[in-house]
XYZ file of C-alpha atoms in Angstrom:
297
model
C -20.804 -8.929 15.062
C -21.281 -7.521 18.602
C -18.058 -5.801 19.454
C -15.576 -3.933 17.228
C -12.420 -1.774 17.806
C -12.506 1.493 15.767
C -9.098 3.033 15.011
C -8.973 6.455 13.530
C -6.020 8.368 11.975
C -7.229 11.874 12.434
C -4.518 13.297 10.202
C -5.454 11.169 7.220
C -6.981 12.823 4.142
C -5.887 16.200 5.351
C -8.126 16.003 8.365
C -11.135 14.376 6.813
C -10.696 11.085 8.660
C -11.711 12.691 12.056
C -15.346 13.538 10.766
C -15.360 10.218 8.888
C -14.453 8.465 12.205
C -17.335 10.165 14.019
C -19.809 9.104 11.242
C -18.550 5.555 11.364
C -18.854 5.419 15.116
C -22.476 6.479 14.868
C -23.233 4.007 12.074
C -21.791 1.172 14.224
C -23.940 2.166 17.136
C -26.938 2.240 14.721
C -26.266 -1.341 14.096
C -26.325 -2.074 17.750
C -22.562 -2.769 17.995
C -20.531 -2.059 20.932
C -17.449 0.066 19.923
C -14.007 0.398 21.624
C -12.592 3.725 20.321
C -8.765 3.667 19.924
C -6.842 6.769 19.335
C -3.011 6.387 19.287
C -0.661 9.153 19.800
C 1.778 7.821 17.314
C 2.025 5.059 14.645
C 3.729 2.753 17.185
C 1.052 3.592 19.761
C -1.784 2.961 17.208
C -0.084 -0.268 16.338
C -0.036 -1.386 20.062
C -3.590 -0.505 20.561
C -4.653 -2.442 17.476
C -2.821 -5.525 18.485
C -4.268 -5.317 22.036
C -7.855 -5.069 20.667
C -7.279 -8.091 18.446
C -5.882 -10.001 21.370
C -8.734 -8.973 23.520
C -11.163 -10.812 20.988
C -12.897 -8.091 19.169
C -15.188 -9.406 16.497
C -13.478 -6.973 13.952
C -10.835 -4.286 13.673
C -12.133 -1.274 11.742
C -9.714 1.441 10.674
C -10.585 4.919 9.334
C -7.768 6.417 7.229
C -5.723 5.679 4.148
C -3.338 3.085 2.945
C -0.792 3.954 5.630
C -3.477 3.203 8.338
C -4.279 -0.140 6.709
C -0.597 -0.876 6.629
C -0.426 -0.517 10.374
C -3.563 -2.509 10.961
C -2.585 -5.403 8.808
C 0.221 -6.319 11.303
C -2.401 -6.497 14.024
C -4.771 -8.877 12.396
C -2.329 -10.984 10.169
C -2.441 -14.597 11.016
C -5.602 -14.175 13.154
C -9.319 -14.860 12.608
C -10.110 -11.190 13.310
C -11.265 -9.542 10.186
C -10.307 -6.067 9.067
C -12.833 -3.520 8.057
C -11.935 -0.256 6.374
C -13.503 3.237 6.158
C -11.378 4.883 3.421
C -10.357 8.333 4.371
C -6.871 8.810 2.860
C -5.306 10.504 -0.083
C -4.429 7.566 -2.323
C -6.916 4.869 -1.156
C -5.525 2.160 -3.440
C -6.593 -0.684 -1.391
C -10.004 0.791 -1.286
C -9.901 0.627 -5.107
C -8.794 -2.930 -5.050
C -11.297 -4.279 -2.734
C -14.444 -1.943 -3.599
C -14.496 -0.303 -0.230
C -16.980 2.704 -0.424
C -14.794 5.843 -0.569
C -17.619 8.440 -0.512
C -19.684 7.491 2.440
C -18.383 6.214 5.892
C -21.876 4.889 6.507
C -21.717 2.714 3.366
C -18.300 1.487 4.330
C -19.596 0.529 7.839
C -22.466 -1.311 6.224
C -19.966 -3.387 4.303
C -18.222 -4.245 7.484
C -21.471 -5.315 9.136
C -23.325 -6.900 6.348
C -20.615 -7.847 3.818
C -18.586 -11.029 3.525
C -15.215 -12.165 4.596
C -12.361 -12.498 2.144
C -9.026 -13.977 2.812
C -6.024 -12.493 0.962
C -2.339 -12.698 0.636
C 0.163 -10.150 2.201
C 3.732 -9.407 1.324
C 6.445 -9.684 3.998
C 9.650 -7.482 3.495
C 12.896 -7.770 5.507
C 15.029 -4.661 4.851
C 18.764 -4.317 5.311
C 18.334 -3.109 8.781
C 16.627 -6.307 9.853
C 13.144 -4.831 10.242
C 10.354 -7.126 9.001
C 7.148 -5.492 7.832
C 4.007 -6.660 6.210
C 2.257 -4.925 3.290
C -0.966 -5.120 1.429
C -0.530 -3.518 -1.897
C 2.723 -2.662 -3.681
C 6.367 -2.381 -2.633
C 8.419 0.053 -4.626
C 12.141 0.678 -5.109
C 13.885 2.951 -7.610
C 12.503 6.113 -9.151
C 9.278 5.739 -7.153
C 10.998 5.494 -3.818
C 13.154 8.402 -4.625
C 9.975 10.476 -5.150
C 8.695 9.210 -1.838
C 12.160 10.187 -0.258
C 11.713 13.656 -1.576
C 8.029 13.939 -0.672
C 8.888 13.092 2.912
C 11.528 15.804 3.106
C 9.148 18.541 1.902
C 7.002 20.433 4.238
C 4.977 22.280 1.547
C 2.607 22.034 -0.172
C 0.291 19.345 1.338
C -1.337 16.364 -0.075
C -1.213 15.273 -3.737
C 0.363 18.487 -4.861
C 3.571 17.763 -2.812
C 3.713 14.353 -4.322
C 3.384 15.744 -7.875
C 6.060 18.412 -7.247
C 8.443 15.784 -5.873
C 7.812 13.639 -8.942
C 8.738 16.541 -11.216
C 11.822 17.327 -9.329
C 13.005 13.660 -9.359
C 12.117 13.449 -13.038
C 14.560 16.223 -13.820
C 17.258 14.101 -12.223
C 16.042 10.768 -13.822
C 18.775 8.228 -14.310
C 18.932 4.418 -14.428
C 20.125 2.802 -11.224
C 22.174 -0.492 -10.962
C 19.831 -3.194 -9.663
C 20.334 -6.836 -8.768
C 17.233 -8.869 -8.427
C 17.304 -12.580 -7.422
C 13.939 -14.413 -7.907
C 12.666 -17.367 -5.834
C 13.604 -19.811 -8.638
C 17.198 -18.635 -8.616
C 16.958 -16.460 -11.644
C 19.209 -13.347 -11.396
C 18.618 -9.986 -13.200
C 21.543 -7.586 -13.036
C 21.092 -4.415 -14.976
C 20.259 -0.602 -14.838
C 16.576 -0.009 -14.190
C 14.351 2.799 -13.390
C 12.139 0.954 -10.787
C 11.142 -2.330 -9.411
C 7.580 -2.647 -8.112
C 6.356 -5.771 -6.208
C 2.559 -6.068 -6.678
C 0.303 -7.937 -4.242
C -2.533 -5.795 -5.670
C -2.662 -3.676 -8.819
C -2.236 -0.014 -7.938
C -0.334 2.474 -5.859
C 0.207 6.273 -5.905
C -3.531 7.047 -6.146
C -4.640 4.737 -8.953
C -1.306 3.966 -10.944
C -2.056 0.516 -12.157
C 1.654 -0.497 -11.976
C 0.944 -4.297 -11.675
C -2.428 -4.626 -13.550
C -2.366 -8.361 -13.436
C -1.818 -8.668 -9.690
C -4.190 -10.944 -7.784
C -3.999 -10.847 -3.927
C -5.313 -14.519 -3.715
C -3.029 -16.348 -6.097
C 0.058 -16.823 -3.796
C 2.457 -14.889 -6.037
C 3.499 -11.331 -6.850
C 3.544 -9.492 -10.148
C 6.847 -7.828 -10.223
C 7.061 -4.920 -12.558
C 10.588 -4.230 -13.881
C 10.969 -0.840 -15.485
C 14.011 -0.666 -17.856
C 16.130 2.337 -18.588
C 14.859 4.890 -21.030
C 15.109 8.637 -21.936
C 13.113 11.223 -20.128
C 11.011 11.776 -23.212
C 10.335 7.977 -23.505
C 9.369 7.787 -19.764
C 7.222 10.849 -20.079
C 5.205 9.338 -22.820
C 4.901 6.108 -21.019
C 3.728 7.508 -17.645
C 0.004 8.173 -18.576
C -0.274 4.651 -19.603
C 0.449 3.446 -16.119
C -2.972 4.687 -14.921
C -4.595 2.336 -17.497
C -2.150 -0.514 -16.882
C -1.204 -0.691 -20.600
C 2.487 0.234 -19.858
C 3.165 -3.474 -19.511
C 2.924 -3.727 -23.345
C 6.064 -1.523 -23.660
C 9.243 -3.408 -24.599
C 11.160 -1.747 -21.710
C 8.662 -3.102 -19.148
C 8.790 -6.667 -17.914
C 6.509 -8.624 -15.608
C 7.752 -11.492 -13.482
C 5.515 -13.564 -11.330
C 7.110 -15.061 -8.148
C 6.486 -15.856 -4.518
C 9.854 -14.375 -3.295
C 12.661 -12.218 -4.461
C 15.531 -10.176 -3.247
C 16.174 -6.570 -4.481
C 19.551 -4.913 -4.216
C 20.647 -1.407 -5.069
C 23.017 0.907 -3.193
C 21.521 3.882 -1.532
C 17.875 3.118 -2.436
C 15.011 2.715 0.093
C 11.913 0.529 -0.174
C 8.407 1.792 0.349
C 5.285 -0.281 0.627
C 1.629 0.804 0.978
C 3.156 4.393 0.457
C 5.105 3.856 3.895
C 8.832 3.796 4.430
C 10.200 0.460 5.009
C 14.055 0.761 5.122
C 17.119 0.461 3.046
C 17.892 -2.045 0.197
C 18.640 -4.970 0.063
C 15.098 -6.157 0.754
C 13.948 -9.748 0.807
C 10.291 -10.152 -0.056
C 7.954 -13.097 0.138
C 4.402 -13.961 -0.091
C 2.318 -14.741 2.980
C -0.631 -16.733 1.404
C -4.039 -16.329 2.870
C -2.581 -14.120 5.612
C -5.375 -11.768 6.486
C -9.288 -11.721 6.458
C -11.009 -8.553 5.020
C -14.607 -7.388 5.141
C -15.728 -6.639 1.619
C -19.044 -6.167 -0.098
C -21.078 -9.200 -0.912
């Protein structure tokens, strides 16, 4: 590895990505690697810079940030031989949990990029009602979870995890089943009131909630978690189990494994990797072996 592009989201992790980026840069230079520093002025600009760097033939694209930054970078490297390296510096860091990327030390994370191994994994592809196609690495969510994300995005205070927690409480007060229609790749149709549908390429979202505990990003299928209707008390009792992944034992929760599906529910948006995708309906399919990641040996 002689030349890499380093893309930093200075706003990630409430500002901690900027110093993490400086430390990552120094560590790359310590390894004798030439670094092209990329700093976009917006998400679209960062996406463009990442794609240009990959097209220019860098040996790796390295991003400093959270799941949103990884989400952006996946589109640049998907379908290419250019590996993606990650220095976790976000709030949730769910993909860092999945792939064992060091979350405490940017230097350790860079050492994984340089001295680790390459692993090829699947991605999800989502086409929303507005015709936009996006790729995602972890979990696509619709229902209660996406309503929480809608509310979080409308709020300006507080910052970070506290804002998400307050949005969750507010939506919980309005908790109600939503009419869903799901069509799976084999033609099976599910039509009933649900609380949520979560399409797992990997296991967790929301900062460690193991919503799809059996998901494997190398098996060519999603683990789709279907959360049935329940009372507020039942849901409240079940929520702590999501962090352990034991919620799947509850009779109101169903797991379906599939390589494609369509999700419909009026007025609901889809989110993936914590990022807004667009309105339902959404058509989702697996892109097997779509991206190369740098992970620990």
